[in-house]
mmCIF file of C-alpha atoms in Angstrom:
data_model
loop_
_atom_site.group_PDB
_atom_site.id
_atom_site.type_symbol
_atom_site.label_atom_id
_atom_site.label_comp_id
_atom_site.label_asym_id
_atom_site.label_seq_id
_atom_site.Cartn_x
_atom_site.Cartn_y
_atom_site.Cartn_z
ATOM 1 C CA MET A 1 3.047 29.819 -28.422
ATOM 2 C CA ALA A 2 2.588 31.056 -25.041
ATOM 3 C CA LYS A 3 3.961 29.265 -22.100
ATOM 4 C CA GLN A 4 1.246 28.389 -19.388
ATOM 5 C CA GLY A 5 1.882 29.368 -15.929
ATOM 6 C CA VAL A 6 1.975 27.153 -13.041
ATOM 7 C CA HIS A 7 -1.577 25.708 -11.860
ATOM 8 C CA PRO A 8 -2.625 27.156 -8.152
ATOM 9 C CA SER A 9 -2.641 23.912 -7.001
ATOM 10 C CA GLY A 10 0.913 23.249 -8.367
ATOM 11 C CA ARG A 11 2.997 21.255 -10.889
ATOM 12 C CA VAL A 12 2.340 18.142 -12.158
ATOM 13 C CA VAL A 13 4.902 15.392 -11.211
ATOM 14 C CA SER A 14 4.510 12.082 -12.794
ATOM 15 C CA VAL A 15 5.944 8.367 -11.189
ATOM 16 C CA ARG A 16 5.450 4.875 -12.190
ATOM 17 C CA LEU A 17 3.888 2.637 -9.637
ATOM 18 C CA ASP A 18 3.268 -1.155 -9.874
ATOM 19 C CA GLU A 19 0.074 -2.628 -10.403
ATOM 20 C CA GLU A 20 -0.378 -3.849 -6.626
ATOM 21 C CA MET A 21 0.451 -0.451 -5.432
ATOM 22 C CA ILE A 22 -2.087 1.342 -7.791
ATOM 23 C CA LYS A 23 -4.798 -0.888 -6.870
ATOM 24 C CA ARG A 24 -4.152 -0.221 -2.774
ATOM 25 C CA LEU A 25 -4.280 3.385 -3.688
ATOM 26 C CA ASP A 26 -7.705 2.863 -5.955
ATOM 27 C CA ASN A 27 -8.937 0.842 -3.185
ATOM 28 C CA LEU A 28 -8.239 3.479 -0.339
ATOM 29 C CA SER A 29 -9.353 6.391 -2.609
ATOM 30 C CA GLU A 30 -12.821 4.720 -3.264
ATOM 31 C CA ARG A 31 -13.196 3.717 0.458
ATOM 32 C CA THR A 32 -12.589 7.418 1.462
ATOM 33 C CA GLY A 33 -13.757 9.545 -1.363
ATOM 34 C CA ARG A 34 -10.321 10.869 -1.691
ATOM 35 C CA SER A 35 -8.231 11.177 -4.565
ATOM 36 C CA ARG A 36 -5.013 9.321 -5.530
ATOM 37 C CA GLY A 37 -3.417 12.644 -5.319
ATOM 38 C CA PHE A 38 -4.479 13.307 -2.082
ATOM 39 C CA TYR A 39 -2.597 10.196 -0.678
ATOM 40 C CA LEU A 40 0.182 10.472 -2.726
ATOM 41 C CA LYS A 41 0.795 14.214 -1.469
ATOM 42 C CA LEU A 42 0.314 13.044 2.008
ATOM 43 C CA ALA A 43 2.643 10.081 1.762
ATOM 44 C CA ILE A 44 5.593 12.288 0.498
ATOM 45 C CA ARG A 45 4.707 15.142 3.144
ATOM 46 C CA ALA A 46 5.032 12.619 5.863
ATOM 47 C CA MET A 47 8.256 10.717 4.386
ATOM 48 C CA LEU A 48 10.129 13.534 2.899
ATOM 49 C CA PRO A 49 11.649 14.969 5.971
ATOM 50 C CA ALA A 50 12.881 11.473 6.986
ATOM 51 C CA ILE A 51 14.603 10.780 3.528
ATOM 52 C CA GLU A 52 16.041 14.138 3.639
ATOM 53 C CA GLN A 53 17.493 13.540 7.358
ATOM 54 C CA LYS A 54 18.734 10.244 6.295
ATOM 55 C CA HIS A 55 20.478 11.998 3.201
ATOM 56 C CA TRP A 56 22.189 14.710 5.406
ATOM 57 C CA GLU A 57 23.380 12.387 7.974
ATOM 58 C CA HIS A 58 25.062 10.291 4.926
ATOM 59 C CA ALA A 59 26.608 13.501 3.658
ATOM 60 C CA ALA A 60 28.008 14.495 7.030
ATOM 61 C CA ALA A 61 29.430 10.716 7.466
ATOM 62 C CA GLN A 62 30.959 11.123 4.023
ATOM 63 C CA PHE A 63 32.365 14.379 4.514
ATOM 64 C CA GLU A 64 33.833 13.174 8.006
ATOM 65 C CA GLU A 65 35.466 10.383 6.193
ATOM 66 C CA ASP A 66 36.815 12.311 3.526
ATOM 67 C CA VAL A 67 38.372 14.896 5.731
#
């Protein structure tokens, strides 16, 4: 069996969410006509730089402690 290539819009990643978050996401999606995926990608794009920055700050502080 041949392996499928990557879809043009990207690879699939799954995540488990609690019911309340899913309801909120679905309500937003219904009100705006946008998909769940649209808002999940938007949230990740918005938060990932801040999360990465915190990681590197922590890694730098740990390195200074270790040295």
